[in-house]
Coordinates of C-alpha atoms in Angstrom, one line a residue:
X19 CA -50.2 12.5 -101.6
X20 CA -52.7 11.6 -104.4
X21 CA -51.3 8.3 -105.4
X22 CA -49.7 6.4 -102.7
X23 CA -48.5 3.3 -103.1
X24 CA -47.5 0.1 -100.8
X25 CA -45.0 -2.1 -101.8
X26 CA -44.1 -5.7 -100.6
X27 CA -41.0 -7.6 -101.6
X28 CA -40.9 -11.0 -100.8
X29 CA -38.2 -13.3 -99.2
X30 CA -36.0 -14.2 -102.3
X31 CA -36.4 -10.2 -103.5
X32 CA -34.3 -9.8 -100.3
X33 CA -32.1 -12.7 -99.9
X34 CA -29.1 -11.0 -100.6
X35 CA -27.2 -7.8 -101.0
X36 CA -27.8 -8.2 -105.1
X37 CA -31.6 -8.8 -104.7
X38 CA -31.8 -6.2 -102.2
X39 CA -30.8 -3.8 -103.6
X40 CA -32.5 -4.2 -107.2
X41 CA -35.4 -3.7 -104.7
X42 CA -34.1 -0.6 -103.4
X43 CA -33.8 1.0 -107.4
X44 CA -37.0 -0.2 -107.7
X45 CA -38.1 1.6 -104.8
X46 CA -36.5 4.7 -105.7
X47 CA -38.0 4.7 -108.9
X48 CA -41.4 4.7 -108.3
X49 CA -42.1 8.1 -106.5
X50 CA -45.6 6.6 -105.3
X51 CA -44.2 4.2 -103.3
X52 CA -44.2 5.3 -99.5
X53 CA -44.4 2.3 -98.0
X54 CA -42.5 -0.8 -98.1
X55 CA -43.3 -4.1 -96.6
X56 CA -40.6 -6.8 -96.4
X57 CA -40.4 -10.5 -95.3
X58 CA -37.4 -11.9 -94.0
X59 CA -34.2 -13.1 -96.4
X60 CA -35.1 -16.5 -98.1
X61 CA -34.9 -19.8 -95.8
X62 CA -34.3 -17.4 -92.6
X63 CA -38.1 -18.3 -91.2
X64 CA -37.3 -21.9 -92.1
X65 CA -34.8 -22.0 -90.0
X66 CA -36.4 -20.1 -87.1
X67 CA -39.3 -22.7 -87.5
X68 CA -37.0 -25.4 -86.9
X69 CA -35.5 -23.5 -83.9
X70 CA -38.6 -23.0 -82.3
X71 CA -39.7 -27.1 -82.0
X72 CA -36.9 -26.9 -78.9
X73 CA -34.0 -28.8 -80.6
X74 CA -30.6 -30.0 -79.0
X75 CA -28.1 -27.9 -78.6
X76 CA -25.8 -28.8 -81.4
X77 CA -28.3 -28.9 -84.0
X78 CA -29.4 -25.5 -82.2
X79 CA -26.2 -23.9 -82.7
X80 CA -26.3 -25.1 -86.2
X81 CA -29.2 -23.4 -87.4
X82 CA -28.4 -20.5 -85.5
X83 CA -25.1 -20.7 -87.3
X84 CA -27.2 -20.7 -91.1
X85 CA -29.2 -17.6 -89.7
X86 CA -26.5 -15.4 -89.0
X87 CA -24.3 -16.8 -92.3
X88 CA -27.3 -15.0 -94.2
X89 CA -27.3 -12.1 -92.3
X90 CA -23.4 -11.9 -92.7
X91 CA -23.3 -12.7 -96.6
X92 CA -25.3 -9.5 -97.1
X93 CA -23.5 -7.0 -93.9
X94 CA -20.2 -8.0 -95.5
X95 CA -21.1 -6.4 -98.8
X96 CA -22.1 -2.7 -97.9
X97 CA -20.0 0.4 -98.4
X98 CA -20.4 0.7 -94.3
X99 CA -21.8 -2.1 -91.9
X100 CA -21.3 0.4 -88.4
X101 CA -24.7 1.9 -87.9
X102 CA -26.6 -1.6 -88.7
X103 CA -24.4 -4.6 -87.5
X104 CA -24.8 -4.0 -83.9
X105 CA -28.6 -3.9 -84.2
X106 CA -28.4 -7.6 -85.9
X107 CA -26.3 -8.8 -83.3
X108 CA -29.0 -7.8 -80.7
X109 CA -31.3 -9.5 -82.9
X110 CA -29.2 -12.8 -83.1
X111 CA -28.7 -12.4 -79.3
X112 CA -32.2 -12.6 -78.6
X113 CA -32.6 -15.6 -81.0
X114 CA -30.6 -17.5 -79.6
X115 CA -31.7 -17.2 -75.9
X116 CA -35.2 -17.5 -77.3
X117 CA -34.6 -20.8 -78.8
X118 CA -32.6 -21.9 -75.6
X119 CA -35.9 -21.1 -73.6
X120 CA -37.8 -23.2 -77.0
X121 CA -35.9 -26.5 -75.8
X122 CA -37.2 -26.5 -72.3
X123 CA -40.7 -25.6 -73.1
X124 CA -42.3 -24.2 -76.0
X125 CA -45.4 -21.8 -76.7
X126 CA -47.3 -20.5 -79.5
X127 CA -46.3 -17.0 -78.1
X128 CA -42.5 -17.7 -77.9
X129 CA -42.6 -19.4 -81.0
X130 CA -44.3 -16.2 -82.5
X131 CA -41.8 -14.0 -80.8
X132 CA -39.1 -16.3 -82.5
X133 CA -40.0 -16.5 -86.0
X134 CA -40.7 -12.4 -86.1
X135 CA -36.9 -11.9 -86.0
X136 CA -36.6 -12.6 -90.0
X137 CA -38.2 -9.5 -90.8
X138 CA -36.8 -7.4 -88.0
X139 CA -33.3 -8.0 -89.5
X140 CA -34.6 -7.6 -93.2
X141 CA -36.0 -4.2 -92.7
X142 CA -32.7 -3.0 -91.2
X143 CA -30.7 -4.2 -93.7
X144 CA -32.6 -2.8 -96.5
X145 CA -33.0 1.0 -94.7
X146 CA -29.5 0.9 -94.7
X147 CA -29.1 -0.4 -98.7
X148 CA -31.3 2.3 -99.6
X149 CA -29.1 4.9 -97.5
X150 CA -26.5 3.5 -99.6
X151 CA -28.2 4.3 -102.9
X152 CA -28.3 8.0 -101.2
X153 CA -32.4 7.1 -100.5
X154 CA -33.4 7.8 -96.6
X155 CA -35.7 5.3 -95.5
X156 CA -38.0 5.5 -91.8
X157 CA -37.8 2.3 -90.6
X158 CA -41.0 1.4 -88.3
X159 CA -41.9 -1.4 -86.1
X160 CA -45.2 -2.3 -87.3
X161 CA -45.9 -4.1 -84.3
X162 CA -46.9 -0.2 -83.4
X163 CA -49.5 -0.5 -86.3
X164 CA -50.8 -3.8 -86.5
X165 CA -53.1 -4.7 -83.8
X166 CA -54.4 -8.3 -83.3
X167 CA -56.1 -10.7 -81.1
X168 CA -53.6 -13.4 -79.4
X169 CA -54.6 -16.1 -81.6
X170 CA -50.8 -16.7 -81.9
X171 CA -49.3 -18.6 -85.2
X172 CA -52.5 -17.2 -87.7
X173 CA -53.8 -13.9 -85.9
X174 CA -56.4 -11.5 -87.1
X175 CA -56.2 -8.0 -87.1
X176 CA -58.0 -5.4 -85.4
X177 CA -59.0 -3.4 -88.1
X178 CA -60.2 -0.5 -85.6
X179 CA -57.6 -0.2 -83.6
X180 CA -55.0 -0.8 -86.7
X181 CA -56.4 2.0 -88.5
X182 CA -56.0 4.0 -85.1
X183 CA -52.3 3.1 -85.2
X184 CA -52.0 4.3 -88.4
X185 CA -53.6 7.7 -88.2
X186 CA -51.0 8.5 -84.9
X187 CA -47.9 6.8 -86.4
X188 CA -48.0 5.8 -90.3
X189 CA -49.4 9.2 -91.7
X190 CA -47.6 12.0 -90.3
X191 CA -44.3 10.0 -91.5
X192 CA -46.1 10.1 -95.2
X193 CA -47.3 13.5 -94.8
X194 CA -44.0 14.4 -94.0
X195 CA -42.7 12.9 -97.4
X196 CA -40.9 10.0 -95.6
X197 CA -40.5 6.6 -97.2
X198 CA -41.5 4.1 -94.4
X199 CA -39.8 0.5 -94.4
X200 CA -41.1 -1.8 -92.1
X201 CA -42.3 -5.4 -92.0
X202 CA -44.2 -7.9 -93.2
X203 CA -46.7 -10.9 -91.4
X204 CA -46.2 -9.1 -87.7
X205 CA -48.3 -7.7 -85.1
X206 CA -48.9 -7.4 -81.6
X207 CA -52.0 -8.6 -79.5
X208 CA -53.2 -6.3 -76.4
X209 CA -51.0 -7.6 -73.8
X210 CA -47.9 -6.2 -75.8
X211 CA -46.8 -10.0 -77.2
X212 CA -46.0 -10.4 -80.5
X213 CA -48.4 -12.3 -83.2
X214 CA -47.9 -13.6 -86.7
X215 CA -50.5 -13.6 -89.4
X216 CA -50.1 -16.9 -90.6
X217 CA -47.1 -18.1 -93.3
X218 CA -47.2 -15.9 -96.0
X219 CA -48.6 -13.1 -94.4
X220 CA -46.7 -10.3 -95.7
X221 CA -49.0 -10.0 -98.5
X222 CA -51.5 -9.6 -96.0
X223 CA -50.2 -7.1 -94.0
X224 CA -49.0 -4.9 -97.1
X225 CA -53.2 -5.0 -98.3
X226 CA -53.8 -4.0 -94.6
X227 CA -51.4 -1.0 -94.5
X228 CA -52.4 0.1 -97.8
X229 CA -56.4 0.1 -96.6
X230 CA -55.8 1.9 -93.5
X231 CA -53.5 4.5 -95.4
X232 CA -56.2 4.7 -98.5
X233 CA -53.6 3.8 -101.1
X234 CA -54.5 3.8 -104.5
X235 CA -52.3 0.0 -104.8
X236 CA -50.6 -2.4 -104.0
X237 CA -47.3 -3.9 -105.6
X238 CA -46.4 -7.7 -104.6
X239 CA -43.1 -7.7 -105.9
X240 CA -42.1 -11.2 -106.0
X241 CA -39.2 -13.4 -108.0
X242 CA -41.9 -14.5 -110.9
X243 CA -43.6 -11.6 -113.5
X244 CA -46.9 -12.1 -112.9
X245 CA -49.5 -14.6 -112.2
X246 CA -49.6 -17.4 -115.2
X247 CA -52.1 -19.4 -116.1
X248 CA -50.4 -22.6 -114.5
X249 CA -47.0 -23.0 -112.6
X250 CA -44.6 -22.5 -115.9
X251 CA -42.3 -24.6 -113.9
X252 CA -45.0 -28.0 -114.7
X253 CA -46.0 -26.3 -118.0
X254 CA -43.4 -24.2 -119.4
X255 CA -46.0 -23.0 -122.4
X256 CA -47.8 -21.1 -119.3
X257 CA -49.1 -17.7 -120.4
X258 CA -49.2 -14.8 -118.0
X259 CA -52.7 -13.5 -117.2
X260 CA -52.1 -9.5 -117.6
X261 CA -55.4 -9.0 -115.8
X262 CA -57.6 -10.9 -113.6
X263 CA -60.4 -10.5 -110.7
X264 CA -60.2 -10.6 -107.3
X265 CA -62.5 -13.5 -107.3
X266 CA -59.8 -15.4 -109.7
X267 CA -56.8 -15.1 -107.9
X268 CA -58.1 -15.8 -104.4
X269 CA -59.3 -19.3 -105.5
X270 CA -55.7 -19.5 -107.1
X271 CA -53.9 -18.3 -104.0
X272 CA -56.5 -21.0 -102.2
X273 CA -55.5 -24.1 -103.9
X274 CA -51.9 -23.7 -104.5
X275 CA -50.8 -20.6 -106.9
X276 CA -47.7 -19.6 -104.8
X277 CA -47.9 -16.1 -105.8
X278 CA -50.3 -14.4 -103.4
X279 CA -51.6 -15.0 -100.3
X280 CA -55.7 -15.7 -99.9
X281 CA -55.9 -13.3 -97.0
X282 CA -53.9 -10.7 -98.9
X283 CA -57.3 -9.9 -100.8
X284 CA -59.6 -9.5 -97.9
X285 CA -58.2 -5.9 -97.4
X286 CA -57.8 -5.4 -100.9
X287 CA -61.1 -6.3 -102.3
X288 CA -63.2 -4.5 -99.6
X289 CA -61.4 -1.3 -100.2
X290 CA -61.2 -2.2 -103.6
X291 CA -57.5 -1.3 -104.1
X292 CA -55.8 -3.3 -107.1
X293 CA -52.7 -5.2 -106.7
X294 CA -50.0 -5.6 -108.6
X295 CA -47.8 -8.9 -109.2
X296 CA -44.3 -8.5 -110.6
X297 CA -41.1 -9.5 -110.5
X298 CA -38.5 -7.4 -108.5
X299 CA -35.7 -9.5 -110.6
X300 CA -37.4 -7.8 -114.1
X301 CA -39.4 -5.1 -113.4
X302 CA -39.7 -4.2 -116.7
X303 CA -41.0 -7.6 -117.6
X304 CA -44.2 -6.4 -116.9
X305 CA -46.8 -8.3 -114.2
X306 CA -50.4 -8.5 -113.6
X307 CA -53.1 -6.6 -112.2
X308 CA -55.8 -7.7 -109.7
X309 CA -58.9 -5.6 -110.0
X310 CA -62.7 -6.2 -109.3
X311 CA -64.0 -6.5 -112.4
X312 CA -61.2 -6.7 -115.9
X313 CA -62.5 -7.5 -119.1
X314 CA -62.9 -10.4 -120.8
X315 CA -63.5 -12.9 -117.9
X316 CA -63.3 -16.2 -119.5
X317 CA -64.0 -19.6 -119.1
X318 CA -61.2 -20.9 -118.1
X319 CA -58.6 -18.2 -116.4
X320 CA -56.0 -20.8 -114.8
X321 CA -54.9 -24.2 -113.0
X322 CA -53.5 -24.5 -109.7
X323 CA -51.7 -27.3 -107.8
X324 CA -51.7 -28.3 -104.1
X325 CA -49.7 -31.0 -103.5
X326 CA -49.6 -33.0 -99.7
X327 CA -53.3 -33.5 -99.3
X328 CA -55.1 -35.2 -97.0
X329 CA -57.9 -37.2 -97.2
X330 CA -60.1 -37.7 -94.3
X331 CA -62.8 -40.1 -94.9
X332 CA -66.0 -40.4 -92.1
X333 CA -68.9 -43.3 -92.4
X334 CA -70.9 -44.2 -90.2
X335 CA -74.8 -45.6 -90.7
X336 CA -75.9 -43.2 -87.9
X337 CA -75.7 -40.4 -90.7
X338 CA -78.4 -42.1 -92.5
X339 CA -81.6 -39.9 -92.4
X340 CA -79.8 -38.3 -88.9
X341 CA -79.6 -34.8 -88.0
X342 CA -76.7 -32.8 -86.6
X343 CA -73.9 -35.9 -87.5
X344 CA -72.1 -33.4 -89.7
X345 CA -72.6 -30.3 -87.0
X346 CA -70.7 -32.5 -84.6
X347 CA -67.7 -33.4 -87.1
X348 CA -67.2 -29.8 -87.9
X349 CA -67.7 -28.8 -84.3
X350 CA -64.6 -31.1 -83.5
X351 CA -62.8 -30.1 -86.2
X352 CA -63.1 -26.0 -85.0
X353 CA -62.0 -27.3 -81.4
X354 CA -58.8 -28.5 -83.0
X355 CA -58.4 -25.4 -85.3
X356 CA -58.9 -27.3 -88.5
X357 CA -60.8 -25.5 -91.4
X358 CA -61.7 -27.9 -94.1
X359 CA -61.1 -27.6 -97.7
X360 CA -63.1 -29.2 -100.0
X361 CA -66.2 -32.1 -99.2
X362 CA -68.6 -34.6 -101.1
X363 CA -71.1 -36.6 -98.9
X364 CA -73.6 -39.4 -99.5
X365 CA -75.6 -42.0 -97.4
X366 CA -73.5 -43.2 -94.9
X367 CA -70.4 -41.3 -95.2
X368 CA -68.4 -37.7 -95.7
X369 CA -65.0 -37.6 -97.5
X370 CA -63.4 -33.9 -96.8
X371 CA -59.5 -32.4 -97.6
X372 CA -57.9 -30.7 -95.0
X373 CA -56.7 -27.0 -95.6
X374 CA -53.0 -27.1 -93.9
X375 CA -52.5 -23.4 -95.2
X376 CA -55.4 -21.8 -92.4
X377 CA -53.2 -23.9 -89.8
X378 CA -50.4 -22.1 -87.3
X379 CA -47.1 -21.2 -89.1
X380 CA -45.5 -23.5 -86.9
X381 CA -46.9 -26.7 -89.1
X382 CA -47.3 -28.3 -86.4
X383 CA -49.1 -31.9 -86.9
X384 CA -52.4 -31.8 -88.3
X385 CA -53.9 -34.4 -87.1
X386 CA -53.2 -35.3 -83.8
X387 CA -54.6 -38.7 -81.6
X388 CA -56.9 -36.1 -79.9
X389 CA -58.7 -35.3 -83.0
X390 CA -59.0 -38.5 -84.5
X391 CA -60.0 -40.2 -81.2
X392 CA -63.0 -37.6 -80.6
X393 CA -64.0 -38.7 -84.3
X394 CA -64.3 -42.1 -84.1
X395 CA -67.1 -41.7 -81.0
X396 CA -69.1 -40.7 -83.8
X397 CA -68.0 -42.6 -86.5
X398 CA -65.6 -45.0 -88.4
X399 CA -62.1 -42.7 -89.6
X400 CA -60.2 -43.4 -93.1
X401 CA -57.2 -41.2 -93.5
X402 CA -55.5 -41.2 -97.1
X403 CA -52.8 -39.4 -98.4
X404 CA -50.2 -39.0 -101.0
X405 CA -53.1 -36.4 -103.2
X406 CA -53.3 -33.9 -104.4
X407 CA -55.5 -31.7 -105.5
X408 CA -55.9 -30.0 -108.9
X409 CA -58.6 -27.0 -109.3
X410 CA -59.6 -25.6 -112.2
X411 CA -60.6 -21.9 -112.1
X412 CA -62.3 -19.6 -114.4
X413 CA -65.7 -17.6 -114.5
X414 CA -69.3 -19.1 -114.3
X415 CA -68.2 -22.8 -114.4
X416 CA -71.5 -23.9 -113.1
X417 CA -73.2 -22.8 -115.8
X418 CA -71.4 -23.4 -118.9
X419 CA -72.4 -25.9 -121.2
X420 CA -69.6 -28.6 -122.4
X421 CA -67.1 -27.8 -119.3
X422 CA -67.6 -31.4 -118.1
X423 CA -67.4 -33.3 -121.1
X424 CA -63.9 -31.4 -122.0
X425 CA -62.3 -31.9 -118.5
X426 CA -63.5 -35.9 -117.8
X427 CA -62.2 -36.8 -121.7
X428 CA -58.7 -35.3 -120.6
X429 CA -58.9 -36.9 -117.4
X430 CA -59.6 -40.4 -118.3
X431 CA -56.5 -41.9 -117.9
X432 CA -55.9 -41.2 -114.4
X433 CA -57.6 -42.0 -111.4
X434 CA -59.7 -38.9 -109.9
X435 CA -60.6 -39.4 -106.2
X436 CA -62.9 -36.9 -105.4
X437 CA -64.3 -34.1 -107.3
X438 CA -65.8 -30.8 -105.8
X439 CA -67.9 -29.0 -108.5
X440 CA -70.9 -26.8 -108.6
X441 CA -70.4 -24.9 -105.4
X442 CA -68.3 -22.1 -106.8
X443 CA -68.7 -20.4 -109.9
X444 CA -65.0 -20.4 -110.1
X445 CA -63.3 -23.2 -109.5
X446 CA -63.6 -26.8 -109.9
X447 CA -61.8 -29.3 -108.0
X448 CA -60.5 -32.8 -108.3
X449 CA -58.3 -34.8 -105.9
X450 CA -55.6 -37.2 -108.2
X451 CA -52.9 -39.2 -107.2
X452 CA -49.3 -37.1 -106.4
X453 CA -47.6 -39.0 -108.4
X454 CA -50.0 -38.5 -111.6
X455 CA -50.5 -35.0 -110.7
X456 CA -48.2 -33.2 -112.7
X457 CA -49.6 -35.0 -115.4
X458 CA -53.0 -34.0 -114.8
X459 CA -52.2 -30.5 -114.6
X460 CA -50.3 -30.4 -118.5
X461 CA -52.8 -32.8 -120.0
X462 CA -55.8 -29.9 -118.8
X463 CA -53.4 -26.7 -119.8
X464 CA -52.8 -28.4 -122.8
X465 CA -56.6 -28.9 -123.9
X466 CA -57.7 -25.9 -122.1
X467 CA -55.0 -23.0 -122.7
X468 CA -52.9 -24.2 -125.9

């Protein structure tokens, strides 16, 4: 096929039979897409979080009640429920003895092997919508495709062995002409356990298919039309960007823009395959494209939000003229799988965010006693939060004259924390209280984008 397409819709494109199938008619419209990469219906992997932290049996029962009420709303509504139904039984069979075995001991591999379940039950669904709109769909496990190591809650693929997968399984269906549905934020490390890619990963794993399968793009269809220059929800005078760069939209996926996931663009932007952000609600709203280099490329391009920071604060007087203080903070900080955000340093001490999205999809605890008791050997610990932090992104920041002066004259009624600017040519960052940060984010659109 000359233009092959992979298509992701995300959880609330597929949280009921409605959404699901406008996605299907979308599908069926667009003769380019082959492939079709879903996450679970909204709020199920909220619930299968929960489940996996081994909760009591009532409160078990419960949740495991919510899951299969979601499930239920949308088998209730097609034309013939016979062929699927028994399949999501199985599934909500293995749930539940999954999150019995939770309560007595959990594991980042069960918990993986919990949480998958969303999208198992999604896919099914939704190859059986589109039988009903008289469109056969392939559904594959893309455990069989996805290959990773067992670093379980925020895996990474094995691109090798993934594109190996691919050529045996995923191609011969498209050669064929089949539309293939299968899942989002899965895979499977080399024992034969299942992994996820982190929350938010079906963005990622749509990029990866479409690399290993040479498409031309991919298509994020999503419940908003587009990428906008700020979250129109704060700022309802938000414009939507109709074109940006990879570059863009990965520091706006990094600090907070909901709409794509960072890692989605590693794939994309080495293969150099544009992605598409729409809205599977609208479609003919129109969206925006994310391509290496669109024209113009100004200034200013957009302003994110991260709300729930943290703020880790280290002094000590051995830093002073010292080597190696800093190697040891960040060597502790890797032992506890904690990738920092953003950092400003002086003399004595080192004030750094934390970045809770590269942490498991569990969202377990960040910092734990273990972590901050190996830090204080080295040095005194301040922890802060209720931040958050603001970025500012656009093009060749660094080097513009008068960028400064027009963000610190909005900003001077509120209290700014921490600023991180100079190291990127794309974004700027600056760490306000929560409660003012709302604030901060209209007062900058307004002098900036209006």
């Amino acid at each position: 096929m000359s233009h092959l397409s992979v298509a992701k819709f995300g959880g609330t494109s597929v949280a009921n039979h409605a959404a699901m199938t406008a996605c299907a008619k979308i599908v069926i419209a667009d003769p380019n897409t082959r492939v079709v990469v879903l996450s679970a219906s909204a709020g199920v992997t909220n619930l299968l979080v929960a489940l996996t932290n081994g909760v009591e049996a009532i409160e078990r029962e419960k949740l495991i009640g919510e899951i299969r009420q979601i499930q239920e709303n949308i088998l209730n509504e097609l034309k013939d429920d016979s062929r699927v139904r028994p399949i999501i039984e199985k599934y909500l069979e293995n749930i539940t003895a999954l999150s019995e075995a939770a309560s007595l001991a959990t594991s980042p591999a069960l918990t993986d092997e919990l949480i998958s379940h969303g999208e198992m039950m999604s896919t099914q669904i939704f190859t059986e919508i589109l039988r009903e709109q008289n469109a056969s769909g392939t559904w594959v496990d893309v455990r069989t495709i996805v290959a990773t190591n067992n670093h379980f809650g925020k895996a990474a693929p094995n691109d090798e062995q993934t594109q190996s997968n691919s050529d045996n399984i995923l191609k011969p269906l498209i050669d064929r002409g089949e539309l293939v549905i299968t899942q989002g934020f899965i895979g499977r490390e080399p024992s034969g356990k299942t992994t996820t890619l982190g929350r938010g990963g079906s963005d990622y794993s749509a990029a990866l298919l479409a690399e290993v399968l040479n498409a031309k793009d991919v298509l994020i269809w999503t419940d908003v039309a587009g990428i906008y220059t700020t979250d129109p929800r704060i700022v309802p005078a938000a414009q939507r960007i109709d074109t940006m760069s990879f570059a863009e939209a990965a520091e706006m996926a990094t600090f907070g823009a909901k709409v794509l996931h960072p890692a989605t663009l590693l794939p994309a932007v080495r293969s150099n395959i544009p992605v598409y952000v729409g809205s599977s609600k609208s479609p003919e709203a129109g969206g925006t494209w994310v391509t290496r280099d669109p024209q113009p490329r100004p200034t200013f391009r957009a302003i994110a939000l991260r709300r729930d920071q943290t703020l880790l604060t280290l002094s000590s007087l051995s830093m002073l003229h010292a080597q190696g203080f800093l190697a040891n903070v960040f060597n502790i900080l890797a032992k506890h799988k904690i990738s920092v955000d953003t950092i400003t340093t002086s003399e004595v001490s080192v004030a750094l965010t934390l970045d809770k999205t590269g942490s498991a999809s569990s969202g377990a605890e960040l910092l734990s006693t273990e972590l901050l008791d190996e830090l204080r050997q080295y040095c005194s610990v301040k922890v802060d939060t209720g931040l958050s932090l603001v970025a500012l992104i656009g093009n060749d920041l660094h080097t513009a004259t008068g960028v400064a002066k027009g963000i610190f004259d909005t900003l001077e009624p509120y209290n700014v924390r921490m600023i991180s600017y100079g190291a990127s040519t794309n974004n700027i960052c600056m760490l306000v209280q929560s409660e003012h940060a709302d604030e901060v984010v209209r007062s900058l659109h307004k002098s900036l984008f209006e």
